[in-house]
Structure formats: C-alpha cells, structure tokens
Short mmCIF file of C-alpha atoms in Angstrom, two decimals:
data_model
loop_
_atom_site.label_atom_id
_atom_site.label_comp_id
_atom_site.label_asym_id
_atom_site.label_seq_id
_atom_site.Cartn_x
_atom_site.Cartn_y
_atom_site.Cartn_z
CA MET A 1 6.07 1.35 -1.21
CA THR A 2 5.12 -1.92 0.07
CA ARG A 3 1.57 -1.80 1.56
CA SER A 4 0.26 -3.91 4.76
CA LEU A 5 -3.00 -4.87 5.63
CA ALA A 6 -3.38 -1.95 8.26
CA ASP A 7 -2.64 0.58 5.46
CA PHE A 8 -6.05 -0.04 4.38
CA ASP A 9 -8.11 0.47 7.65
CA TYR A 10 -10.14 2.74 8.57
CA ALA A 11 -13.01 3.82 11.27
CA LEU A 12 -16.02 3.73 9.67
CA PRO A 13 -19.30 4.75 11.55
CA HIS A 14 -21.71 1.39 11.59
CA GLU A 15 -24.87 3.88 11.10
CA LEU A 16 -23.61 4.69 7.92
CA ILE A 17 -23.56 1.25 6.01
CA ALA A 18 -26.80 1.88 4.34
CA GLN A 19 -29.73 -0.76 5.01
CA ARG A 20 -31.80 -0.20 2.05
CA PRO A 21 -31.32 1.68 -1.34
CA ALA A 22 -32.21 5.48 -1.53
CA ARG A 23 -36.29 5.60 -2.43
CA GLY A 24 -35.31 6.05 -6.41
CA ARG A 25 -32.34 4.61 -8.22
CA THR A 26 -30.39 7.99 -9.01
CA ASP A 27 -31.84 9.55 -5.36
CA SER A 28 -27.80 8.81 -4.46
CA ARG A 29 -25.37 11.22 -3.27
CA LEU A 30 -21.91 11.29 -5.62
CA LEU A 31 -18.24 12.26 -5.16
CA HIS A 32 -16.28 13.05 -7.42
CA VAL A 33 -12.82 12.50 -6.54
CA ASP A 34 -10.87 14.57 -8.91
CA HIS A 35 -7.22 14.11 -7.42
CA ASP A 36 -7.03 16.24 -4.39
CA ARG A 37 -10.05 18.25 -5.82
CA LEU A 38 -13.80 16.80 -3.79
CA ALA A 39 -16.82 17.77 -5.15
CA ASP A 40 -20.29 16.68 -3.26
CA LEU A 41 -23.04 16.02 -5.71
CA ARG A 42 -26.02 14.23 -6.92
CA PHE A 43 -25.53 11.48 -9.04
CA THR A 44 -28.09 13.11 -11.20
CA ASP A 45 -25.18 15.07 -12.08
CA LEU A 46 -23.28 11.92 -13.61
CA PRO A 47 -24.11 13.06 -17.48
CA ASP A 48 -22.73 16.16 -17.20
CA LEU A 49 -19.63 14.68 -15.63
CA LEU A 50 -19.05 12.70 -18.79
CA GLY A 51 -17.71 13.56 -22.25
CA ALA A 52 -19.84 12.80 -25.32
CA ASP A 53 -17.08 10.78 -26.96
CA ASP A 54 -16.67 8.75 -23.25
CA LEU A 55 -17.58 5.02 -22.93
CA LEU A 56 -19.73 3.91 -20.31
CA VAL A 57 -19.07 0.11 -19.76
CA PHE A 58 -21.32 -2.20 -17.35
CA ASN A 59 -21.89 -5.51 -16.25
CA ASP A 60 -25.00 -6.88 -17.28
CA THR A 61 -24.89 -10.17 -14.66
CA ARG A 62 -27.77 -10.80 -13.28
CA VAL A 63 -27.57 -12.15 -9.66
CA ILE A 64 -29.21 -15.23 -8.94
CA LYS A 65 -30.87 -16.59 -5.77
CA ALA A 66 -27.91 -18.09 -4.61
CA ARG A 67 -28.68 -18.44 -0.44
CA LEU A 68 -30.50 -21.92 0.35
CA TYR A 69 -30.82 -23.51 3.63
CA GLY A 70 -31.11 -27.57 4.02
CA ARG A 71 -30.98 -30.71 6.60
CA LYS A 72 -28.22 -32.57 6.79
CA ALA A 73 -29.58 -36.84 7.07
CA THR A 74 -28.54 -36.33 11.13
CA GLY A 75 -30.66 -33.86 11.21
CA GLY A 76 -28.37 -30.60 11.55
CA GLU A 77 -28.99 -27.36 9.49
CA VAL A 78 -26.73 -25.83 6.25
CA GLU A 79 -26.79 -22.68 4.99
CA LEU A 80 -25.43 -22.54 1.07
CA LEU A 81 -23.97 -20.05 -0.47
CA VAL A 82 -23.96 -20.94 -4.33
CA GLU A 83 -20.81 -20.10 -6.21
CA ARG A 84 -20.99 -20.84 -9.38
CA VAL A 85 -23.01 -22.81 -11.30
CA THR A 86 -21.34 -25.37 -13.26
CA GLY A 87 -24.10 -28.07 -15.15
CA ALA A 88 -27.28 -28.39 -15.40
CA ALA A 89 -27.08 -29.79 -11.76
CA GLU A 90 -24.46 -29.00 -10.26
CA ALA A 91 -22.87 -26.66 -8.60
CA THR A 92 -19.62 -25.07 -6.48
CA VAL A 93 -21.11 -23.83 -2.74
CA MET A 94 -20.00 -22.70 0.16
CA LEU A 95 -20.93 -23.88 3.27
CA LYS A 96 -22.06 -23.55 6.67
CA ALA A 97 -23.02 -26.18 8.96
CA SER A 98 -22.11 -26.79 12.64
CA HIS A 99 -19.80 -30.23 11.14
CA ALA A 100 -19.25 -29.75 7.43
CA PRO A 101 -21.11 -32.89 5.12
CA LYS A 102 -18.46 -35.08 3.67
CA VAL A 103 -18.37 -36.70 0.34
CA ASP A 104 -21.12 -38.65 -0.71
CA ALA A 105 -23.00 -37.00 2.37
CA THR A 106 -26.62 -35.46 1.07
CA ILE A 107 -28.64 -32.31 2.26
CA ASP A 108 -32.54 -32.33 2.05
CA LEU A 109 -33.75 -29.11 0.33
CA GLU A 110 -37.15 -27.28 -0.28
CA ASP A 111 -40.24 -29.09 -2.80
CA GLY A 112 -37.97 -32.37 -2.30
CA ALA A 113 -34.85 -32.02 -4.04
CA ARG A 114 -31.61 -33.19 -2.11
CA ALA A 115 -28.09 -31.83 -2.60
CA ARG A 116 -25.30 -34.58 -2.66
CA VAL A 117 -21.62 -33.45 -1.65
CA LEU A 118 -19.44 -34.65 -4.64
CA ALA A 119 -16.10 -33.64 -3.46
CA ARG A 120 -14.53 -30.53 -1.53
CA GLU A 121 -11.63 -28.18 -2.41
CA GLY A 122 -10.88 -26.07 0.44
CA ARG A 123 -13.95 -24.01 1.89
CA PHE A 124 -16.16 -25.03 -1.37
CA PHE A 125 -17.92 -28.06 -2.30
CA THR A 126 -19.44 -29.18 -4.97
CA LEU A 127 -22.86 -30.35 -5.14
CA ARG A 128 -25.42 -32.02 -7.16
CA PHE A 129 -28.94 -31.30 -7.02
CA GLU A 130 -31.04 -34.35 -7.32
CA GLY A 131 -34.61 -34.08 -8.50
CA VAL A 132 -33.40 -30.27 -10.19
CA ASP A 133 -33.62 -30.29 -13.95
CA ASP A 134 -32.30 -27.00 -14.45
CA LEU A 135 -30.54 -25.33 -11.78
CA PHE A 136 -31.11 -21.63 -12.39
CA GLY A 137 -34.96 -21.69 -12.50
CA TRP A 138 -35.01 -24.02 -9.09
CA LEU A 139 -32.76 -21.22 -7.67
CA ASP A 140 -34.98 -18.70 -8.96
CA ARG A 141 -38.19 -20.71 -7.25
CA HIS A 142 -36.62 -21.82 -3.94
CA GLY A 143 -33.73 -19.50 -2.51
CA GLU A 144 -32.80 -16.52 -1.43
CA VAL A 145 -31.57 -13.15 -2.93
CA PRO A 146 -27.65 -13.37 -1.41
CA LEU A 147 -27.65 -9.87 0.45
CA PRO A 148 -23.98 -9.10 1.67
CA PRO A 149 -23.34 -10.03 4.86
CA TYR A 150 -23.38 -6.22 6.12
CA ILE A 151 -27.12 -6.10 5.61
CA ALA A 152 -28.50 -7.10 8.31
CA HIS A 153 -32.60 -7.31 7.00
CA VAL A 154 -34.13 -10.84 5.76
CA PRO A 155 -34.21 -10.38 1.98
CA ASP A 156 -37.65 -9.15 0.75
CA ALA A 157 -39.28 -8.54 -2.66
CA SER A 158 -38.00 -5.27 -2.76
CA ASP A 159 -34.44 -6.29 -1.92
CA GLU A 160 -35.60 -8.69 -5.29
CA ALA A 161 -36.06 -5.63 -7.61
CA ARG A 162 -33.41 -3.30 -5.87
CA TYR A 163 -30.19 -5.47 -5.41
CA GLN A 164 -30.59 -6.27 -9.48
CA THR A 165 -29.67 -3.55 -12.21
CA VAL A 166 -32.20 -2.95 -14.87
CA TYR A 167 -29.83 -4.21 -17.58
CA ALA A 168 -28.81 -7.44 -16.10
CA ARG A 169 -29.30 -10.10 -18.57
CA ASN A 170 -26.77 -13.01 -17.73
CA PRO A 171 -27.75 -14.88 -15.29
CA GLY A 172 -24.67 -16.03 -12.42
CA ALA A 173 -23.75 -13.96 -10.16
CA VAL A 174 -23.93 -13.98 -6.33
CA ALA A 175 -23.34 -10.27 -5.16
CA ALA A 176 -24.73 -7.48 -7.36
CA PRO A 177 -22.31 -5.42 -9.11
CA THR A 178 -23.47 -2.07 -7.10
CA ALA A 179 -21.72 0.30 -8.92
CA GLY A 180 -24.84 -0.51 -11.67
CA LEU A 181 -27.67 0.01 -8.73
CA HIS A 182 -27.40 3.53 -9.64
CA PHE A 183 -28.60 3.76 -12.85
CA ASP A 184 -32.33 3.72 -13.91
CA ASP A 185 -33.69 3.18 -17.74
CA ALA A 186 -34.48 7.28 -17.79
CA MET A 187 -30.84 8.03 -16.68
CA LEU A 188 -29.44 5.08 -19.47
CA GLN A 189 -31.39 7.25 -21.86
CA THR A 190 -30.55 10.90 -20.91
CA LEU A 191 -26.48 9.47 -21.45
CA ALA A 192 -27.72 7.82 -24.85
CA ALA A 193 -29.47 11.27 -25.94
CA ARG A 194 -26.37 12.96 -24.72
CA GLY A 195 -23.89 10.78 -27.34
CA ILE A 196 -22.75 9.27 -24.73
CA ARG A 197 -21.95 4.84 -25.81
CA GLN A 198 -22.61 2.17 -23.09
CA ALA A 199 -21.11 -1.55 -23.97
CA PHE A 200 -21.01 -4.22 -21.76
CA VAL A 201 -19.47 -7.12 -20.20
CA THR A 202 -19.82 -10.08 -18.72
CA LEU A 203 -18.69 -10.69 -14.89
CA HIS A 204 -19.60 -12.86 -12.62
CA VAL A 205 -19.35 -12.04 -9.19
CA GLY A 206 -18.48 -15.12 -6.92
CA ALA A 207 -18.70 -15.26 -2.76
CA GLY A 208 -14.74 -15.24 -2.70
CA THR A 209 -16.37 -11.10 -3.18
CA PHE A 210 -17.09 -11.45 0.64
CA GLN A 211 -13.93 -13.30 1.91
CA PRO A 212 -11.70 -10.57 4.00
CA VAL A 213 -7.92 -10.56 3.29
CA GLN A 214 -6.17 -13.15 5.90
CA SER A 215 -2.27 -12.29 5.27
CA ASP A 216 -1.18 -8.50 6.71
CA VAL A 217 0.65 -8.87 3.79
CA VAL A 218 -1.88 -7.87 1.51
CA ALA A 219 0.85 -9.37 -1.47
CA GLN A 220 0.25 -13.19 -0.28
CA HIS A 221 -3.17 -12.31 -1.04
CA ARG A 222 -4.69 -14.55 -3.61
CA MET A 223 -8.17 -13.94 -5.05
CA HIS A 224 -10.63 -16.30 -5.43
CA ALA A 225 -11.01 -17.07 -9.97
CA GLU A 226 -14.32 -15.48 -11.64
CA ARG A 227 -15.49 -15.68 -14.73
CA TYR A 228 -16.08 -13.29 -17.55
CA ALA A 229 -16.64 -12.00 -21.11
CA ILE A 230 -15.53 -9.48 -23.70
CA PRO A 231 -18.46 -9.37 -26.47
CA ALA A 232 -16.62 -8.49 -29.90
CA ALA A 233 -18.82 -5.59 -29.80
CA THR A 234 -17.04 -4.02 -26.42
CA ALA A 235 -14.08 -4.68 -27.69
CA THR A 236 -14.37 -2.16 -30.64
CA ALA A 237 -16.82 0.10 -29.28
CA ILE A 238 -13.00 0.45 -26.89
CA ASP A 239 -10.85 1.02 -29.96
CA GLU A 240 -13.46 3.28 -31.57
CA THR A 241 -13.73 5.52 -28.19
CA ARG A 242 -9.96 5.95 -28.01
CA ALA A 243 -9.66 6.38 -31.80
CA ARG A 244 -12.28 10.14 -31.00
CA GLY A 245 -10.10 10.43 -27.96
CA GLY A 246 -12.85 9.89 -25.18
CA ARG A 247 -12.29 7.87 -21.87
CA VAL A 248 -13.52 4.44 -20.78
CA VAL A 249 -15.49 5.06 -17.68
CA ALA A 250 -16.09 1.44 -16.16
CA VAL A 251 -19.20 1.50 -13.96
CA GLY A 252 -18.12 -0.61 -11.14
CA THR A 253 -15.07 -2.72 -9.90
CA THR A 254 -15.98 -5.93 -11.96
CA SER A 255 -16.52 -4.00 -15.15
CA LEU A 256 -12.62 -2.72 -14.71
CA ARG A 257 -11.38 -6.10 -13.50
CA ALA A 258 -12.57 -7.98 -16.59
CA LEU A 259 -11.21 -5.14 -18.86
CA GLU A 260 -7.60 -4.99 -17.40
CA ALA A 261 -7.87 -8.44 -17.45
CA ALA A 262 -8.71 -9.19 -21.17
CA ALA A 263 -6.44 -6.20 -22.38
CA ASP A 264 -2.68 -6.94 -23.72
CA GLU A 265 0.49 -5.38 -22.48
CA HIS A 266 -0.60 -2.39 -25.02
CA GLY A 267 -3.60 -1.61 -23.60
CA ARG A 268 -5.70 -3.50 -26.56
CA VAL A 269 -8.92 -5.23 -25.01
CA HIS A 270 -9.04 -8.45 -26.87
CA ALA A 271 -12.92 -10.42 -27.56
CA GLY A 272 -13.80 -13.68 -25.58
CA SER A 273 -14.38 -15.31 -22.30
CA ALA A 274 -12.09 -16.12 -19.81
CA GLU A 275 -11.46 -16.86 -15.74
CA THR A 276 -10.09 -14.47 -13.97
CA SER A 277 -7.86 -13.77 -10.44
CA LEU A 278 -6.57 -10.58 -10.84
CA PHE A 279 -5.47 -8.63 -7.69
CA ILE A 280 -5.26 -5.11 -8.12
CA THR A 281 -3.53 -3.19 -5.01
CA PRO A 282 -1.15 0.36 -5.46
CA GLY A 283 1.48 -0.28 -7.80
CA TYR A 284 -1.01 -1.55 -10.61
CA ARG A 285 -0.62 -0.34 -14.17
CA PHE A 286 -3.90 0.53 -15.60
CA ARG A 287 -4.07 -0.16 -19.17
CA VAL A 288 -7.71 0.50 -20.05
CA VAL A 289 -9.89 2.09 -17.62
CA GLU A 290 -9.76 6.04 -17.50
CA ARG A 291 -12.56 6.66 -15.10
CA LEU A 292 -14.99 4.78 -12.63
CA VAL A 293 -17.85 4.68 -11.07
CA THR A 294 -18.02 2.93 -7.64
CA ASN A 295 -19.18 2.74 -4.38
CA PHE A 296 -17.56 3.36 -1.06
CA HIS A 297 -16.29 -0.01 0.40
CA LEU A 298 -15.26 -1.80 3.62
CA PRO A 299 -11.89 -1.58 5.35
CA LYS A 300 -9.29 -3.71 4.49
CA SER A 301 -11.08 -5.22 1.70
CA THR A 302 -9.40 -5.35 -1.54
CA LEU A 303 -11.88 -3.76 -3.04
CA LEU A 304 -10.54 -0.50 -1.20
CA MET A 305 -7.32 -1.58 -1.93
CA LEU A 306 -8.40 -1.28 -6.19
CA VAL A 307 -9.87 1.97 -5.80
CA CYS A 308 -6.40 3.19 -3.83
CA ALA A 309 -4.20 2.04 -6.92
CA PHE A 310 -6.96 3.29 -9.83
CA ALA A 311 -7.22 7.26 -7.74
CA GLY A 312 -4.63 7.20 -5.69
CA TYR A 313 -3.91 6.40 -1.81
CA ASP A 314 -3.72 9.66 -0.25
CA HIS A 315 -6.21 10.55 -2.56
CA ILE A 316 -8.84 7.85 -1.58
CA ARG A 317 -8.34 8.06 2.13
CA ALA A 318 -9.38 12.04 1.91
CA ALA A 319 -12.01 11.20 -0.26
CA TYR A 320 -13.54 8.51 2.71
CA ALA A 321 -12.63 10.89 5.59
CA HIS A 322 -14.40 13.47 3.47
CA ALA A 323 -17.30 11.13 2.98
CA ILE A 324 -17.42 10.32 6.99
CA THR A 325 -17.67 13.82 7.88
CA GLU A 326 -20.22 13.98 5.05
CA ARG A 327 -22.42 11.65 6.14
CA TYR A 328 -22.46 9.63 2.85
CA ARG A 329 -23.80 5.99 2.69
CA PHE A 330 -21.39 3.09 2.27
CA MET A 331 -21.69 -0.17 0.55
CA SER A 332 -23.88 -2.01 -1.88
CA TYR A 333 -27.22 0.19 -1.10
CA GLY A 334 -24.82 3.20 -0.08
CA ASP A 335 -23.77 7.01 -2.05
CA ALA A 336 -21.34 6.19 -5.39
CA THR A 337 -18.44 8.09 -6.14
CA LEU A 338 -16.77 9.05 -9.57
CA LEU A 339 -12.89 8.56 -9.80
CA GLU A 340 -10.61 9.79 -12.21
CA ARG A 341 -7.36 7.64 -12.85
CA GLU A 342 -4.05 8.89 -11.05
CA ASP A 343 -1.87 8.64 -13.62
CA LYS A 344 -2.33 9.71 -16.99
CA PRO A 345 -2.88 7.19 -19.70
CA GLU A 346 -0.30 6.50 -22.38
#
C-alpha cells in the first residue's frame, strides 16, 4: 500500500513535548509495544524484558557543540549549524541569515575567528574556519549544544550533560541518539551482570534529521546522507548472538539504520565505514534488527515512518494514541518505547 504524508500525521498536544529530561536518566516511562499488546512500564523494567542471549547495539556518537552565531561583513547576524566536520578547519554547515552569504564571503565569529564560504550546494555551505587549528576543540569552547527546534529554552550546563549519552566517545553528531539518553552506568552494569551483551556502532546524526518531509508522496523524499562505522567486534557479536538464538536489539533508530545499511541481502552485517541515506518506510524488509528501543517521534517525520515500518502501522497508531491518553512525554527528552518487530525474522 502506498502511503501519503497525511498517513503519518497525528495530533500531538504541545504540552507533551518534553522540555527537560526526567530527574534521573532511568526515571522515564517505557511503553512496550508487542504487536497489539501494550504495557505501561518504567524504563528500569527493560532488563526484565531482555533475554540473556540478546545483544544491545548502541550508537556511541558524541554530540558536538554545533550551533554558532556570527556576523557578516555587512553587519547582518548569522546562525550556523555545523552539519559535518570535514577537516581540521573545514565543515559543511547550514546557515540562517536575512540574505545568504555568497562564495568567498566571510562571517566573523567568537575569539577572533572567521568563517569563509568556499562553496554552496542547496541548503548546505562549505566553510573554512580561519584562525582555528582544531575545529572540534574550538567548537567545544565556543559552540552551543544544538538542542532540537521543539525544545524552547536556551541550552545550559545541564543540557551539556543530559543531551549526551554516558557512552558517547566519537565526536561528530549534531543531534543526540536520544534512545540512549535513558541508560546510565548502573543500568549498563545491570544488563552486563545478567549476561546481556553490548556492542556499538557509530552514526553521526546530521542536521538533516530535523528537516521535514516536503513531498506529499512519501516515496519521493530523499534522506540526507550520514556517515556510519561498524566495528569488526560488533559484526562478530551479531553473528554470535544469532548462533545462540538471541535477538539483536537496536538502541535507537540511528543504530538500526547503521545495522540495516551495513547488511547484505542475507542479513549478514559487514564491518567497515560508509555513508547511508537509507529511508525506511512501511514495506521495508528488515534484515538484522529484531527489537527496537526508541523515543516517541514527531508527526509526519521520517522517524515515525521508520517505527511504523518496524512495529506495524496500525500498532504504532494505536500505541501513540494510548501514549497521548496516558500522558507520556514525547521527543528527545521524553519517554521510551520497546518495539517488537511486526514480521518474524527468517
């Protein structure tokens, strides 16, 4: 069945969009969606829902302070969102300005630094940061945590800690893999003590994750490419999990997309690095992931389309209606779901 954008719309009360995280990382609620069965739980119940042979796959990307503010030579204000660091002093950037700067124009930044426009392709600009030797380090000192547009407050010190997973280690994301925000060190230790194995992938979430679907025909939408890496140890862990009869559980849609992008037609995940623009919509045949931990997603978003493909369109519609009635908290700082895959693994 061909789906339109309107098929992925729903009425989300604004007050259910979480503006701050729960007091503790594991204090959130957990909605278990097992086909047409729904269970209202706490996130601390997650270890009881997993088997000793299961494998949790986390995305260990680290959010960079990707939002900057500057001025053009004409005095006009510019807001910059770093999409991807491409060199020691170069990056692909999205800009907000009254008039977009032209190639070779400069933007004055903090600490005497300056960004020069090298090229433009659509909404993305290539900038060289002059007076900057280590762009990651400079961003850490002068940038701002790139909170999503639906979070209204100005980022503060608490966001620097909480809009980052406890296992983040590879800098490059401009948005957090938010399913992982629910895990703290104690939870990871509890899972390990029960024999539930953990593995990691890296997918640097890009600014394109915030871009709305523009076409009413879902199939015409094109995802912005994101870089991912699958370590050899993770590919081996997946093989071993399957051999034991365990299940591959993706923590977040980014982990799922990386694993599915790295799989061949037989479902074997191959180690290595590549880029993916994989767009998962209902009808997609999953090859690797059997369970998914994820947050609640915006109406008409590509992430909502992904979870509908994974758990079943009707099941997700019912689950979201239930979550709204039960006053779950939505989006990055909100509550979590554990989704069972609708189709049976081959």
